Coordinates of C-alpha atoms in Angstrom, one line a residue:
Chain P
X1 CA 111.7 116.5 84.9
X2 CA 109.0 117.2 82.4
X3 CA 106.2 115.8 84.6
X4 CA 107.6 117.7 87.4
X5 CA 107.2 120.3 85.7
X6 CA 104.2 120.3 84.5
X7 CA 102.9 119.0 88.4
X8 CA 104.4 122.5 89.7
X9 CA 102.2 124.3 87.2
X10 CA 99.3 122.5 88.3
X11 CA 99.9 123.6 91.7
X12 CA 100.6 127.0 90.8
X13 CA 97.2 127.1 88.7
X14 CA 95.3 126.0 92.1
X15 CA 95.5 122.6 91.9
X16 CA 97.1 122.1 95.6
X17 CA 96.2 118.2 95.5
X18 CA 99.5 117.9 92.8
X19 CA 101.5 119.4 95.5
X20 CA 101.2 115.8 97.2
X21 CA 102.8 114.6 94.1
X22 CA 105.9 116.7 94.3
X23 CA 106.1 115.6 98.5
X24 CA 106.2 112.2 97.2
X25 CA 109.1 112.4 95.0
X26 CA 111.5 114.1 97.3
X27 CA 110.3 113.7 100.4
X28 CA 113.2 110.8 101.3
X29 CA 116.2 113.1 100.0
X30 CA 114.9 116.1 102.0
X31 CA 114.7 114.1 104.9
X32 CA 118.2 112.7 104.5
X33 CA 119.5 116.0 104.2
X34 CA 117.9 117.5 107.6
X35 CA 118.7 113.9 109.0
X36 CA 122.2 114.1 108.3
X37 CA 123.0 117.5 109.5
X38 CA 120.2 117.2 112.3
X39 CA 121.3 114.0 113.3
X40 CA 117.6 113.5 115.6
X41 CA 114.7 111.7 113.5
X42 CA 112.0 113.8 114.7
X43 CA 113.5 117.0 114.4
X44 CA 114.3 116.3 110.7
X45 CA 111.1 115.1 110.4
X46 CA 110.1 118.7 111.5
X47 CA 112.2 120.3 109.4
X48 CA 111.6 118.5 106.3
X49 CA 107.5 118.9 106.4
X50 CA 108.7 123.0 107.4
X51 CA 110.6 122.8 104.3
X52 CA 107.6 121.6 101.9
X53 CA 105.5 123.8 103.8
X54 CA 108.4 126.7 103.1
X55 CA 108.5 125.7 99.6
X56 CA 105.1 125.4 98.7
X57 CA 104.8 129.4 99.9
X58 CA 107.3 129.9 98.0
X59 CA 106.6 127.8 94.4
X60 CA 105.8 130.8 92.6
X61 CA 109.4 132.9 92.9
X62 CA 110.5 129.1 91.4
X63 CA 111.1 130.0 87.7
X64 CA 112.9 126.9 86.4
X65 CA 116.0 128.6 85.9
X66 CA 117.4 125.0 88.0
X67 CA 116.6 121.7 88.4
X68 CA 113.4 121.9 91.0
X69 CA 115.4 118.9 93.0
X70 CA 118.1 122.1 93.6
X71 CA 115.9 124.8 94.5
X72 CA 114.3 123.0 96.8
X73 CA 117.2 121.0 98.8
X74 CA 118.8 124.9 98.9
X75 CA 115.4 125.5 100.9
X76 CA 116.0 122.8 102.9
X77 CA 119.9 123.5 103.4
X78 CA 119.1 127.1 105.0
X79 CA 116.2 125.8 107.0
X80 CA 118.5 123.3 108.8
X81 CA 121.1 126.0 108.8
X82 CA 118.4 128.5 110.3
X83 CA 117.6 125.5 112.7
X84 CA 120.9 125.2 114.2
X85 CA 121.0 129.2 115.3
X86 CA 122.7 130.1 112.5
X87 CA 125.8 128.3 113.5
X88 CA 128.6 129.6 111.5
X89 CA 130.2 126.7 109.7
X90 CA 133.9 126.7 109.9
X91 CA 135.4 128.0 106.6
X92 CA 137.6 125.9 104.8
X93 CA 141.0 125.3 105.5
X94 CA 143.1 123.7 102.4
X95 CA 143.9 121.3 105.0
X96 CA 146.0 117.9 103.6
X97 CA 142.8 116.4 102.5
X98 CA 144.5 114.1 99.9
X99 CA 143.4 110.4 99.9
X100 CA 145.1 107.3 98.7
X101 CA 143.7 105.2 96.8
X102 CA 144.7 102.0 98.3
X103 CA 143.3 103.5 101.1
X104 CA 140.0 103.7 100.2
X105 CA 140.0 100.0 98.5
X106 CA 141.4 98.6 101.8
X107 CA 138.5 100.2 103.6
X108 CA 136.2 99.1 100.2
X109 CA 137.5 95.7 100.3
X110 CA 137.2 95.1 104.3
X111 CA 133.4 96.5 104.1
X112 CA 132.3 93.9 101.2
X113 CA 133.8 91.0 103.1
X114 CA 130.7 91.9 105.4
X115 CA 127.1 90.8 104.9
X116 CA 124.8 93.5 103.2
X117 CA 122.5 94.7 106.7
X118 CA 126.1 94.7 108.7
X119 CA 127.7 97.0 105.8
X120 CA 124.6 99.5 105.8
X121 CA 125.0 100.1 109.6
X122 CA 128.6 100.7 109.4
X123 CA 128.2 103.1 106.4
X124 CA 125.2 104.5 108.6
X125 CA 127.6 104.8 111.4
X126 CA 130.3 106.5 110.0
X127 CA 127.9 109.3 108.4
X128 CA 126.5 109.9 111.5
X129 CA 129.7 110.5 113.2
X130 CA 130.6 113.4 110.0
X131 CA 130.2 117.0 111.0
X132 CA 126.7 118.4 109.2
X133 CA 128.6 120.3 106.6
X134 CA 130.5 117.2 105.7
X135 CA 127.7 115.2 105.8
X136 CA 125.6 117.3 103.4
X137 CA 128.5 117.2 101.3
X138 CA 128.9 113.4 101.0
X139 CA 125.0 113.3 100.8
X140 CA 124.5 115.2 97.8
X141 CA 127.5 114.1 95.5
X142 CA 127.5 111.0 96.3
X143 CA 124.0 109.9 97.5
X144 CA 121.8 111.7 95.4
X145 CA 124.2 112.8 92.8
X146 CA 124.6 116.4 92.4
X147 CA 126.8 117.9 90.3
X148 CA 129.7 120.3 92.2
X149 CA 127.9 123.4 90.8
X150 CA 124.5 122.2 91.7
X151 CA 125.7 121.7 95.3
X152 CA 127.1 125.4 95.0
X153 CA 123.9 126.9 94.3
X154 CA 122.6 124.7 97.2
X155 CA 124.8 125.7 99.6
X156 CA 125.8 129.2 98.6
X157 CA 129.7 127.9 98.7
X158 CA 131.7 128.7 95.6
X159 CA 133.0 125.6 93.3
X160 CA 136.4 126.0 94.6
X161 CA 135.3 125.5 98.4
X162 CA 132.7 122.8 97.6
X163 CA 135.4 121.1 95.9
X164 CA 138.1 121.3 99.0
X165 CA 135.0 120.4 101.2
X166 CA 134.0 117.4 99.5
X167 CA 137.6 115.9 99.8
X168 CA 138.0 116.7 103.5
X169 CA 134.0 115.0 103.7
X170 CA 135.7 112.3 101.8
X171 CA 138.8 111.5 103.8
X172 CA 136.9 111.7 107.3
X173 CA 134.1 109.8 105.9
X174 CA 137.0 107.1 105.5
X175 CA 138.7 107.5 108.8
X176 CA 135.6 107.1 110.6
X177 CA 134.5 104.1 108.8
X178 CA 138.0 102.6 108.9
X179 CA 137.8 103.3 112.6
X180 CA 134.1 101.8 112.9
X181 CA 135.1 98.6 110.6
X182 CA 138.5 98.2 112.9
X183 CA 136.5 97.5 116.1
X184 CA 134.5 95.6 114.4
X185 CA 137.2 93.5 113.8
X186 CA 138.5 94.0 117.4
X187 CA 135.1 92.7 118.6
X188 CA 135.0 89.7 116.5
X189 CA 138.7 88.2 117.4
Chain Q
X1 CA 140.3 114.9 87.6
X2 CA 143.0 112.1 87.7
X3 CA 142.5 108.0 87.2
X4 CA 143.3 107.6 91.0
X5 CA 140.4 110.1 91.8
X6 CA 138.1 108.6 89.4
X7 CA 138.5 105.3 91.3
X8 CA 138.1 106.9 94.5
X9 CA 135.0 109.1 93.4
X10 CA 133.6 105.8 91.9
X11 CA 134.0 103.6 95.3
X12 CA 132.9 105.9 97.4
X13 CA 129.4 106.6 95.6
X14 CA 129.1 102.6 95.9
X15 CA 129.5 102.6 99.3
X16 CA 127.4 105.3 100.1
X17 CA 124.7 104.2 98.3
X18 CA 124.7 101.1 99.8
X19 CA 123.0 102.9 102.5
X20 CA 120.5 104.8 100.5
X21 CA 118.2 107.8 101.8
X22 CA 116.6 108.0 105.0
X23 CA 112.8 107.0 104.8
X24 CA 110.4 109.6 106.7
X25 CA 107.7 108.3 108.8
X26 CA 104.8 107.3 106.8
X27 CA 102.2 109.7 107.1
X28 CA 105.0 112.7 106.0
X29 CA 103.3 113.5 102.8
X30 CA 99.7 113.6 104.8
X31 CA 101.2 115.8 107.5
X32 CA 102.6 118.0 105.2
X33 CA 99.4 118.5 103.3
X34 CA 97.2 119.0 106.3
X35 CA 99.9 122.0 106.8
X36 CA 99.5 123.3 103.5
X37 CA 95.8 123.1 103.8
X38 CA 95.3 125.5 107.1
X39 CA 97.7 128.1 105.1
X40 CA 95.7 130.9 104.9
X41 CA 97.2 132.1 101.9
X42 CA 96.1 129.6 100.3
X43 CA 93.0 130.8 97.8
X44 CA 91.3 129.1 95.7
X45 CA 90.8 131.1 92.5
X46 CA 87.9 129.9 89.5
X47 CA 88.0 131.9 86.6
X48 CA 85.9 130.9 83.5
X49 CA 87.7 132.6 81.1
X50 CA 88.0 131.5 77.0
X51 CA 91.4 130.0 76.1
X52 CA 93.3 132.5 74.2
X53 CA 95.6 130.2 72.8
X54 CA 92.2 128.8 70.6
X55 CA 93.1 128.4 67.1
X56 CA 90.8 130.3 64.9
X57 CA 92.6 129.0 61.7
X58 CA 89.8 126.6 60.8
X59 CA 87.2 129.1 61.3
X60 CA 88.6 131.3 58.9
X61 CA 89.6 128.7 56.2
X62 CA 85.9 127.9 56.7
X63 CA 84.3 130.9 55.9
X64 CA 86.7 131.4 52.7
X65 CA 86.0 128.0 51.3
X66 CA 82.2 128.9 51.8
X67 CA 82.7 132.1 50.3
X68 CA 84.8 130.9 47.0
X69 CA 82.1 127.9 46.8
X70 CA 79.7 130.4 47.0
X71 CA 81.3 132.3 43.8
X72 CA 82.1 129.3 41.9
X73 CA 78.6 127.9 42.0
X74 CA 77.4 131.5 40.4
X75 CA 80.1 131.1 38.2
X76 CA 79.0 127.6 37.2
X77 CA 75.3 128.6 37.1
X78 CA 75.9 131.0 34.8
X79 CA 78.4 129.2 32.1
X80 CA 81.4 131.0 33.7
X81 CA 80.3 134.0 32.1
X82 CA 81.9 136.5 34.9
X83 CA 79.8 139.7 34.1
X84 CA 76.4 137.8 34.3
X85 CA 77.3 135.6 37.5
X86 CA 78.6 138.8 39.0
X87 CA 74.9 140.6 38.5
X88 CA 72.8 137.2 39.8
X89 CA 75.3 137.0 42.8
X90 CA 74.7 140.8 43.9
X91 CA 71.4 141.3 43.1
X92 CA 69.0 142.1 45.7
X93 CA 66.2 140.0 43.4
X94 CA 66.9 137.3 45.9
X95 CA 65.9 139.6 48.8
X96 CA 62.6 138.8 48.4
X97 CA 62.9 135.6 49.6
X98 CA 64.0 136.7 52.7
X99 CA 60.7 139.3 53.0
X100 CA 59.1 136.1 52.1
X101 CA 60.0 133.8 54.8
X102 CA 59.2 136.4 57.4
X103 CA 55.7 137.3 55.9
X104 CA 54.9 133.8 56.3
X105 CA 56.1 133.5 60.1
X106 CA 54.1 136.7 60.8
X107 CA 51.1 135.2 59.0
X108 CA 51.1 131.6 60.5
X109 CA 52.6 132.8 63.8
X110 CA 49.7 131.9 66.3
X111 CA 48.9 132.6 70.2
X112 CA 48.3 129.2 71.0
X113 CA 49.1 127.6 74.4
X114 CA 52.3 125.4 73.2
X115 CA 53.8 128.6 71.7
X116 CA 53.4 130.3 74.6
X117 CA 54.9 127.5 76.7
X118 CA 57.9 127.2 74.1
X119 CA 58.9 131.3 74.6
X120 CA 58.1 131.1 78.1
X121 CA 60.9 127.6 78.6
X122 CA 63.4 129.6 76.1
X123 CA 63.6 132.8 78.7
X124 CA 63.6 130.8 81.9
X125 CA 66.3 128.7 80.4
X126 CA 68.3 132.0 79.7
X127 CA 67.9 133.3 83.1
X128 CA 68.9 130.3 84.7
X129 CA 72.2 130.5 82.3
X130 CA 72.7 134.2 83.1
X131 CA 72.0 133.5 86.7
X132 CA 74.6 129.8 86.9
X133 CA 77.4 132.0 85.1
X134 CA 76.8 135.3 87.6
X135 CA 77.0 133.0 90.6
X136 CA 80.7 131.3 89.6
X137 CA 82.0 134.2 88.8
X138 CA 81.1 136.0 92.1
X139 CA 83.0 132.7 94.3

């Protein structure tokens, strides 16, 4: 954090070498962001150099009122937003978005009977069948471990509605894998 | 948040980090640059200017240790008698020294070649310096 710091006032004294620095750092969680909610390889790609580009324009409105990590994935969350014409996400509906738990360790237990490559494709599966709003949400709580406020600021959503969206990400997370691990299965008898 | 959540919460971040982040291609952080680099917004600024956060404590601390020294020695000089030090410190007796010193440059100072040469390398040096610090501060 400090050294991040003290890279982003390098850059913003004219040093626009250090910039390569700050690229380097969070250029994989950008990308996974756009990549999930893109769901194309080279359009992420895109998006994620526009959003360094975006953000390097931009570095000196950045007063370190948050995390840098933050500002900068909120960057990227509107520019993918932007890139899929605005699409209005559906609102949240306090749908029954409750989970068991012997749900989840069923589907927790079935995926670590599996070698390590197989799980990793199933796991990559499943996200990429999630809606881009629940795939942010699973993405940056769970992946890259945002705090529920953080992901508010990044998203604009309120506590409350990141909180309801994160369950429902959550429980069709686990219905697609469970779906994906039961053909599996299907496929192997 | 209860037990059963904690569980669930804790699972889950296993299993999706079992996948980890998405790797761009490898020339991202080159490609990006490139972009930065054709932004024409992008201007590079040189200022040569004196760091204002420069501590001058030491300089005066200096100058007041010099400056009691200075006192002390007349002091010492003069058996710490504090009338007599006073008048040896502040009188302009010593002046003449001075007048001295600069009679003698006047007197010795000669026109030969080498003196010539010296003044002659001390201006060009100056103009050069005048001239390096005009030119960085006009890019």
């Amino acid at each position: 954090m400090k050294q991040e710091k003290h890279y982003i006032q390098r850059v913003l004294s004219g040093d626009v070498n250090a910039y390569s620095y700050l690229v380097d750092m969070h250029k994989s969680m950008v990308y996974t962001i756009a990549l999930r909610m893109v769901k194309n390889p080279e359009t992420a790609e895109e998006l994620a150099q526009d959003v360094f580009v975006k953000a390097f324009q931009s570095l000196k409105s950045f007063k370190f009122e948050s995390k840098f990590s933050t500002w900068l994935y909120r960057i990227t969350y509107n520019a993918v937003i932007s890139s899929l014409r605005k699409k209005r996400l559906e609102t949240a509906d306090i749908d029954n978005a409750q989970l068991p738990e012997a749900e989840v360790m069923d589907t927790y237990n079935a995926l670590t009977e599996l070698k390590n490559n197989e799980q990793r494709i199933y796991i990559k599966q499943a996200i990429e069948q999630l809606k881009e709003e629940d795939a942010i949400m699973i993405t940056l709580y769970y992946l890259d471990e945002n705090s529920v406020e953080e992901i508010g600021a990044i998203t604009g959503f309120t506590i409350s509605n990141v909180k309801v969206k994160l369950h429902r990400a959550r429980k069709r997370f686990y219905e697609a894998l469970k779906l994906i691990l039961k053909d599996e299965v299907k496929m192997i008898l | 948040m209860s037990k059963e959540e904690k569980n669930i919460d804790r699972y889950t971040r296993e299993i999706i980090q079992k996948n980890g982040k998405e790797k761009p291609s490898g020339r991202f952080t080159n490609n990006v640059m490139a972009q930065i680099m054709k932004e024409p917004s992008l201007e590079f600024n040189f200022s040569f200017t004196k760091d204002e956060k420069e501590n001058k404590t030491w300089l005066f601390l200096s100058v007041a240790a010099m400056f009691i020294g200075y006192l002390f020695f007349g002091l010492l000089k003069n058996d710490f008698n504090l009338v007599k030090s006073f008048e040896h410190s502040f009188s302009v007796k010593y002046l003449n020294v001075f007048i001295d010193f600069f009679a003698q440059i006047y007197y010795e100072l000669s026109l030969s070649p080498y003196v010539l040469l010296g003044l002659a390398g001390v201006i060009v040096l100056i103009i050069i310096d005048k001239s390096v610090v005009k030119f960085l501060h006009s890019l």
